[in-house]
XYZ file of C-alpha atoms in Angstrom:
280
model
C -13.041 17.427 2.903
C -9.499 16.207 4.468
C -7.918 12.814 4.122
C -8.833 11.942 7.732
C -12.408 12.842 7.354
C -12.419 10.585 4.280
C -11.295 7.619 6.254
C -13.799 8.452 8.996
C -16.692 8.746 6.365
C -15.599 5.362 5.191
C -16.048 3.988 8.641
C -19.472 5.683 8.996
C -20.645 4.324 5.663
C -19.348 0.780 6.456
C -21.696 -1.690 4.751
C -22.314 -5.371 5.415
C -18.914 -6.739 6.262
C -18.109 -10.501 5.763
C -15.120 -12.732 5.301
C -14.456 -15.542 2.937
C -11.671 -18.240 2.854
C -9.722 -17.490 -0.300
C -6.326 -18.960 -1.291
C -5.303 -19.259 2.413
C -6.578 -15.731 3.285
C -9.463 -14.787 5.638
C -10.332 -12.156 3.143
C -12.746 -9.279 4.118
C -15.270 -7.680 1.799
C -18.007 -5.376 2.393
C -21.222 -4.849 0.386
C -22.987 -1.467 0.014
C -26.202 -0.313 -1.760
C -29.248 -2.001 -2.599
C -29.325 -5.273 -4.580
C -29.923 -3.948 -7.962
C -30.297 -5.857 -11.324
C -27.027 -5.978 -13.289
C -23.491 -6.415 -12.403
C -22.092 -5.143 -9.126
C -19.368 -2.755 -8.942
C -16.094 -4.127 -7.208
C -13.817 -1.552 -5.570
C -10.039 -2.233 -5.096
C -8.117 -0.059 -2.803
C -4.595 1.438 -2.957
C -1.412 0.293 -1.176
C -1.196 0.978 2.544
C -4.981 1.722 2.170
C -8.300 -0.001 2.596
C -12.012 0.852 2.013
C -12.166 3.978 4.127
C -9.067 5.960 2.832
C -9.519 4.866 -0.674
C -13.248 5.119 -1.152
C -14.828 6.658 1.880
C -15.797 9.837 -0.078
C -17.102 7.994 -3.112
C -19.211 5.101 -1.624
C -22.235 7.119 -0.820
C -22.668 8.268 -4.474
C -21.353 4.867 -6.205
C -23.847 2.832 -3.820
C -26.723 5.014 -4.386
C -28.059 3.152 -7.341
C -25.934 -0.152 -7.399
C -24.549 -2.799 -5.385
C -20.947 -2.116 -4.455
C -18.491 -4.699 -3.098
C -15.224 -3.305 -1.673
C -12.569 -5.940 -1.266
C -9.697 -5.595 1.235
C -6.502 -7.376 0.079
C -3.864 -9.375 1.874
C -2.437 -7.529 4.968
C -4.632 -4.486 4.148
C -7.683 -3.338 6.253
C -9.467 -6.193 7.988
C -7.510 -8.888 6.018
C -4.939 -10.341 7.992
C -1.456 -11.092 6.341
C -0.144 -14.612 5.560
C 3.333 -16.036 4.932
C 3.809 -14.949 1.330
C 4.788 -11.759 -0.537
C 2.520 -9.243 -1.839
C 2.283 -9.348 -5.725
C -0.194 -7.896 -8.138
C -0.614 -11.222 -9.875
C -1.516 -13.028 -6.592
C -3.952 -10.260 -5.364
C -5.699 -10.428 -8.790
C -6.122 -14.228 -8.274
C -7.549 -13.675 -4.844
C -9.815 -11.209 -6.113
C -11.245 -13.409 -9.009
C -11.383 -16.253 -6.604
C -13.557 -14.263 -4.162
C -15.914 -12.988 -6.938
C -16.332 -16.626 -8.151
C -17.039 -17.890 -4.501
C -19.703 -15.058 -4.243
C -21.160 -16.463 -7.587
C -20.403 -13.219 -9.265
C -19.937 -14.236 -13.016
C -19.594 -10.588 -14.449
C -18.774 -7.300 -12.731
C -17.575 -3.701 -13.254
C -14.299 -3.277 -11.460
C -12.768 -0.070 -10.249
C -9.262 0.044 -8.992
C -7.313 3.001 -7.428
C -3.468 3.037 -7.516
C -2.249 -0.574 -6.429
C -6.003 -1.445 -6.879
C -5.912 -0.331 -10.459
C -3.058 -2.661 -11.181
C -4.990 -5.421 -9.593
C -7.949 -4.564 -11.700
C -5.823 -4.473 -14.829
C -4.523 -8.003 -14.001
C -8.055 -9.283 -13.405
C -9.064 -7.958 -16.836
C -6.002 -9.625 -18.482
C -5.984 -12.935 -16.727
C -9.773 -13.342 -15.866
C -11.346 -11.387 -18.610
C -14.684 -13.145 -18.277
C -15.217 -11.646 -14.970
C -14.997 -7.888 -16.104
C -17.735 -6.069 -17.946
C -16.365 -2.498 -17.653
C -13.083 -1.476 -16.151
C -12.061 1.810 -14.371
C -8.435 2.556 -13.743
C -7.700 5.350 -11.323
C -3.823 6.489 -11.167
C -2.469 3.530 -12.989
C 1.063 3.222 -14.156
C 1.271 0.075 -16.282
C 5.024 -0.069 -15.944
C 7.720 1.562 -13.894
C 8.488 4.156 -16.714
C 5.129 5.567 -16.130
C 6.030 7.171 -12.665
C 7.847 10.560 -12.456
C 11.546 10.380 -12.207
C 12.889 9.589 -8.716
C 9.559 8.365 -7.328
C 10.524 4.776 -7.055
C 13.905 5.506 -5.716
C 12.305 7.586 -3.010
C 9.808 4.675 -2.199
C 12.841 2.456 -1.397
C 13.675 4.890 1.640
C 10.198 4.910 3.145
C 10.116 3.849 6.775
C 7.053 2.546 8.665
C 7.376 5.404 11.276
C 7.223 8.071 8.305
C 3.475 7.268 8.123
C 2.827 7.327 11.786
C -0.210 9.731 12.233
C -1.257 9.574 8.592
C -4.731 8.662 7.542
C -3.441 5.183 6.304
C -1.701 4.254 9.615
C -4.763 5.501 11.625
C -7.200 3.460 9.374
C -4.807 0.431 9.888
C -4.505 0.773 13.536
C -8.522 0.944 13.913
C -9.187 -1.917 11.500
C -6.361 -4.383 11.112
C -6.545 -7.664 13.009
C -3.038 -7.337 13.986
C -2.238 -3.560 14.139
C 1.468 -4.300 15.188
C 2.104 -5.669 11.737
C 2.252 -2.106 10.100
C 6.005 -2.252 9.705
C 5.715 -5.700 7.850
C 3.157 -4.239 5.603
C 5.265 -1.372 4.579
C 8.198 -3.490 3.880
C 6.072 -5.922 1.802
C 4.652 -3.009 -0.181
C 8.230 -1.549 -0.834
C 9.228 -5.012 -2.060
C 6.345 -5.299 -4.356
C 6.864 -1.933 -5.808
C 10.558 -2.556 -6.418
C 9.713 -5.751 -8.242
C 6.713 -4.472 -10.373
C 6.978 -6.076 -13.835
C 4.048 -4.273 -15.336
C 2.305 -5.174 -18.662
C 3.202 -5.393 -22.211
C 1.450 -3.534 -24.970
C 0.080 -6.941 -26.131
C -1.323 -7.651 -22.680
C -3.156 -4.284 -22.610
C -4.495 -4.483 -26.177
C -5.998 -8.035 -25.175
C -8.500 -6.336 -22.696
C -11.913 -6.282 -24.381
C -13.714 -4.529 -21.535
C -14.639 -0.907 -22.144
C -12.160 1.142 -19.836
C -12.250 4.544 -18.199
C -8.739 5.916 -17.265
C -8.729 8.551 -14.570
C -5.720 10.437 -13.090
C -4.877 13.720 -11.444
C -3.020 16.415 -13.334
C -0.398 16.380 -10.635
C -0.540 12.592 -10.128
C 2.568 10.289 -9.289
C 1.804 8.848 -12.746
C 3.016 11.085 -15.835
C 0.116 12.545 -17.914
C 1.910 11.232 -21.017
C 1.820 7.683 -19.644
C -1.998 7.842 -19.062
C -2.255 9.014 -22.776
C -0.187 6.002 -23.887
C -2.333 3.745 -21.853
C -5.458 5.326 -23.527
C -4.101 4.800 -26.926
C -3.150 1.056 -26.348
C -6.878 0.781 -25.401
C -7.976 2.199 -28.607
C -8.317 5.850 -27.548
C -6.741 8.952 -29.115
C -8.994 8.860 -32.321
C -10.944 11.464 -34.193
C -14.401 10.396 -32.739
C -16.428 12.595 -34.939
C -14.953 10.811 -37.992
C -14.423 7.174 -36.892
C -16.779 6.905 -33.716
C -15.943 6.730 -30.107
C -13.557 4.153 -28.835
C -14.390 1.846 -25.990
C -11.871 3.595 -23.823
C -12.067 6.938 -22.043
C -9.629 9.373 -20.441
C -10.213 11.825 -17.728
C -7.545 14.113 -16.121
C -8.791 15.836 -13.093
C -7.376 19.442 -12.679
C -5.609 20.506 -9.522
C -5.666 16.933 -8.405
C -2.820 14.884 -6.945
C -2.485 11.003 -6.462
C -3.947 11.169 -2.928
C -6.621 13.507 -3.710
C -8.061 11.911 -6.890
C -10.426 9.801 -4.874
C -11.613 12.753 -2.899
C -13.271 14.533 -5.884
C -16.463 12.704 -5.393
C -18.591 15.160 -7.309
C -16.430 14.661 -10.445
C -15.429 10.974 -10.130
C -18.972 9.574 -9.171
C -20.645 11.416 -12.100
C -17.971 10.085 -14.637
C -18.071 6.532 -13.423
C -21.914 6.453 -13.343
C -22.062 7.807 -16.900
C -19.453 5.511 -18.049
C -21.086 2.294 -16.401
C -24.483 3.231 -17.612
C -23.427 3.955 -21.209
C -23.910 1.450 -24.035
C -20.780 0.158 -25.785
C -19.837 2.647 -28.608
C -20.224 1.472 -32.066
C -17.378 2.461 -34.462
């Protein structure tokens, strides 16, 4: 499937959409799947994206056996912008506040790209809310990106993305479609000011974690392995038992296409979420 068809599928699979007043935002979220026992799965989209372009291909499979809540962050999708910068820390606090407003005490959280950073921050700052964590295409500091990528991001212009699935989705869904240029500039500022997380921050995470990336992602494979090790992975499982973390590198896969491999990703996520915690 193409990126455009993924966004369109996200529109077709649109669930029960609602808004909540959170930290000055009129924050949009939508619910998919039947109300099952157990914690819901919370989806956090990538930068310049929203539910459709990030999760349109995954939602049918993920929502088949569980309740899924997809949250659209400040200035993205159906959530309008407000007069404040975009930061991972603030969006994580917005996400935590929304979950509490929905009376969700514990959830599985899957974040993609920017959303993976938000998910990481929620696990660090609001650990009581996270049962299991799925991080797709996450760089936990700027050294994790391939050389030159951040410098290239600084030269991105709003018009460079005209006609892209991201701009098309924004035009269809945003409360103020004319704010696209403002969103692009805010995302660029956020990327240039990323502080990342320390090893101590990451090692404080107690939630079992699945790390996923493409073998041709914007994140270096070595960096994903470093994250895996910080979360207890990289051990001889036959000798000492399986760790709480898992690592999956999808072959022939880029940053943009990692969320298109529904046949791989859904099965991995379902197996991970359903598995009991390993015992060392």
